[in-house]
PDB file of C-alpha atoms in Angstrom:
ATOM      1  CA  UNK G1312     -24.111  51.449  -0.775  1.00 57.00           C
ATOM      2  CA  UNK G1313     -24.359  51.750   3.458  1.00 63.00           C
ATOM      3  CA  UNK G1314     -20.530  52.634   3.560  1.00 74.00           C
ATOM      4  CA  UNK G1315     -20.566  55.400   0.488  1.00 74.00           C
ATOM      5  CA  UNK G1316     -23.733  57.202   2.599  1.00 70.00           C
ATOM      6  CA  UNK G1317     -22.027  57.381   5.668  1.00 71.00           C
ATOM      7  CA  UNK G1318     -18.977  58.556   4.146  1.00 80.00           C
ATOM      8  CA  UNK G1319     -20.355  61.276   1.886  1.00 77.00           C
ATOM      9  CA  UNK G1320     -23.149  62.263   5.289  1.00 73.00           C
ATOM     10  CA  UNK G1321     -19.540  62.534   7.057  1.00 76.00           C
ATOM     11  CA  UNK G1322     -18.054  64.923   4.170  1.00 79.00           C
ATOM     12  CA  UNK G1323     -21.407  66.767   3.941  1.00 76.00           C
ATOM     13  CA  UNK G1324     -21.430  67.631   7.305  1.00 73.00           C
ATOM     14  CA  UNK G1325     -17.814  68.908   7.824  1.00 78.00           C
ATOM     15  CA  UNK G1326     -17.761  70.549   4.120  1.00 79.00           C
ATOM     16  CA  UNK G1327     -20.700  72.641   5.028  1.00 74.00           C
ATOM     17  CA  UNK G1328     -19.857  73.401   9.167  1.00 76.00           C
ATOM     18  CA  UNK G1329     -19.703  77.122   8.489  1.00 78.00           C
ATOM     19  CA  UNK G1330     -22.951  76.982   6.916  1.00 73.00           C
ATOM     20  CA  UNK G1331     -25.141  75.138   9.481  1.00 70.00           C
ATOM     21  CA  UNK G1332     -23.627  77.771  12.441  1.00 73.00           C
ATOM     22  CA  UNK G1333     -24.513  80.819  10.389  1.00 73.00           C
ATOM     23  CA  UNK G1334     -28.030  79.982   8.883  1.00 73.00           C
ATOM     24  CA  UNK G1335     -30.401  78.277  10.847  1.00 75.00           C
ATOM     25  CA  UNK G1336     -32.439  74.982   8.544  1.00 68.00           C
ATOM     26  CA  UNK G1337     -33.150  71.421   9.850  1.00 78.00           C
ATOM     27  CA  UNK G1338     -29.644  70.191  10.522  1.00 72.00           C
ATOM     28  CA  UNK G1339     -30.808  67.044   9.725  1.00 79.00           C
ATOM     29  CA  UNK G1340     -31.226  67.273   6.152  1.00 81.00           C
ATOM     30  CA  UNK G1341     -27.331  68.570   5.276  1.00 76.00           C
ATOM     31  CA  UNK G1342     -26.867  64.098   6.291  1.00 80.00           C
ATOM     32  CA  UNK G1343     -29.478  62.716   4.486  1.00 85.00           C
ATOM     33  CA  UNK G1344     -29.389  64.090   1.429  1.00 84.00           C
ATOM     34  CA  UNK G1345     -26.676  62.360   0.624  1.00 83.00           C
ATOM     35  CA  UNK G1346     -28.027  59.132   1.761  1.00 85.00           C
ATOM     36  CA  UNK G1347     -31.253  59.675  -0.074  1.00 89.00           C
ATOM     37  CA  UNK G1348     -28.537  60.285  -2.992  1.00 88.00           C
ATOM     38  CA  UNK G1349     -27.056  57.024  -3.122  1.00 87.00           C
ATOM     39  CA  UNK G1350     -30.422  54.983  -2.614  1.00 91.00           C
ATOM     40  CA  UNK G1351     -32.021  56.437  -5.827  1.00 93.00           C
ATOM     41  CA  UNK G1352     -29.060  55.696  -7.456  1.00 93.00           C
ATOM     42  CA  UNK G1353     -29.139  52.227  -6.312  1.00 93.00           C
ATOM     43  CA  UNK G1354     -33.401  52.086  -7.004  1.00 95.00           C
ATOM     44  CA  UNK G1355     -32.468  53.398 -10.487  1.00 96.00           C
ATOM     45  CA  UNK G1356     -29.936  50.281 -11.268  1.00 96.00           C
ATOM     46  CA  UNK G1357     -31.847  47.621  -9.774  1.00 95.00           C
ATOM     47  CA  UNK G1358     -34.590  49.082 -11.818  1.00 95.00           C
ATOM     48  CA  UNK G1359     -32.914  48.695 -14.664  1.00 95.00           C
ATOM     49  CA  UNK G1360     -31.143  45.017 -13.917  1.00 92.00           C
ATOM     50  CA  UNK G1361     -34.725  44.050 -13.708  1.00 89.00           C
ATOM     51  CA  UNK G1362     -35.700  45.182 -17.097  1.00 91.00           C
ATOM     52  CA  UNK G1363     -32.659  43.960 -18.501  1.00 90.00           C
ATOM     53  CA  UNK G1364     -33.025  40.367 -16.865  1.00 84.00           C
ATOM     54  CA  UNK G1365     -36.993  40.357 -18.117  1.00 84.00           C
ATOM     55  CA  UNK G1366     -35.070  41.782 -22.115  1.00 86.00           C
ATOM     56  CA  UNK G1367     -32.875  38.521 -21.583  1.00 83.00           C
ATOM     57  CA  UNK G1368     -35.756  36.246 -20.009  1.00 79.00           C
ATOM     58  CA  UNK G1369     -33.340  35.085 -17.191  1.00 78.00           C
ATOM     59  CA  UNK G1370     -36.555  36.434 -15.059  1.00 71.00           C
ATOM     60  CA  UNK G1371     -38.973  33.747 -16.041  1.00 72.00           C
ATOM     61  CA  UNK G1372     -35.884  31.229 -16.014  1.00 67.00           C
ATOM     62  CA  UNK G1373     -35.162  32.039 -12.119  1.00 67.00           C
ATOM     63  CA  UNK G1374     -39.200  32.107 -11.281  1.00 65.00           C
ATOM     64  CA  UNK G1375     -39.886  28.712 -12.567  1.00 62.00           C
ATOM     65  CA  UNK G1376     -39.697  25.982 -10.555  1.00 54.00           C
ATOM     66  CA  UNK G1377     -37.774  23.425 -12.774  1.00 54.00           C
ATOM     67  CA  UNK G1378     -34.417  25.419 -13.153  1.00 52.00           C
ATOM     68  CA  UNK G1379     -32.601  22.237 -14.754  1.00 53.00           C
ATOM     69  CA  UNK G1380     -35.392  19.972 -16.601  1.00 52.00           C
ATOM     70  CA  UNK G1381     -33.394  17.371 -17.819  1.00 56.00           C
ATOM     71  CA  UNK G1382     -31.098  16.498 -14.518  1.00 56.00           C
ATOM     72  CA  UNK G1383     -31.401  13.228 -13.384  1.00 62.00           C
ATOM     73  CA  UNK G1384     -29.150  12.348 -10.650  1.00 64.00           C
ATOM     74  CA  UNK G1385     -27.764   8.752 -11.526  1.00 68.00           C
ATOM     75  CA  UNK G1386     -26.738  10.197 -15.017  1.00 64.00           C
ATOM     76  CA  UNK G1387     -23.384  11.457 -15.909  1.00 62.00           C
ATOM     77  CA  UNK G1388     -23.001  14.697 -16.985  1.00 62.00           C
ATOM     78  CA  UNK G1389     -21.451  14.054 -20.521  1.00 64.00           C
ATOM     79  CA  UNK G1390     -21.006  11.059 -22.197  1.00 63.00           C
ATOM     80  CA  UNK G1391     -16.887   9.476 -21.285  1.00 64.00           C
ATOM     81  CA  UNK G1392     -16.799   8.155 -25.048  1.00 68.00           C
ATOM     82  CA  UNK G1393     -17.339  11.471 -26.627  1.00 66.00           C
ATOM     83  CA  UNK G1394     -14.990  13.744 -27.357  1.00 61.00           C
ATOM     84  CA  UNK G1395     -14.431  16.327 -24.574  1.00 55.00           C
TER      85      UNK G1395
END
């Protein structure tokens, strides 16, 4: 996300030179715009991981505080006599 906003700020800026010497406006807003860009884009994803990890209940899974009920340490994980 940081290195796409510099990068299209950078383009911004030298694709519209002609403009900013003939008109004056804030220059200021020619580089951010861009970089405003790119963070809705990312608030608009993470907004929507978050509603998909709530759909899928991995949410509630990652809040609570036993992750793995039924580890107990001296155990083994699966039983050697079983078939793997």
């Amino acid at each position: 996300m940081h290195s796409g906003s510099l990068t299209s700020s950078g383009m911004s800026l030298i694709s519209s030179a002609s403009i900013l010497q003939k008109v004056y406006f804030p220059r200021l807003i020619v580089p951010i715009v861009p970089a405003l860009n790119k963070l809705l884009d990312f608030v608009v994803a993470f907004f929507m991981l978050v509603i998909l990890m709530v759909w899928f209940r991995i949410l509630e899974r990652t809040l609570d505080s036993n992750v793995v009920p039924d580890y107990e340490p001296n155990r083994p994980l699966h039983d050697p006599r079983e078939n793997p």
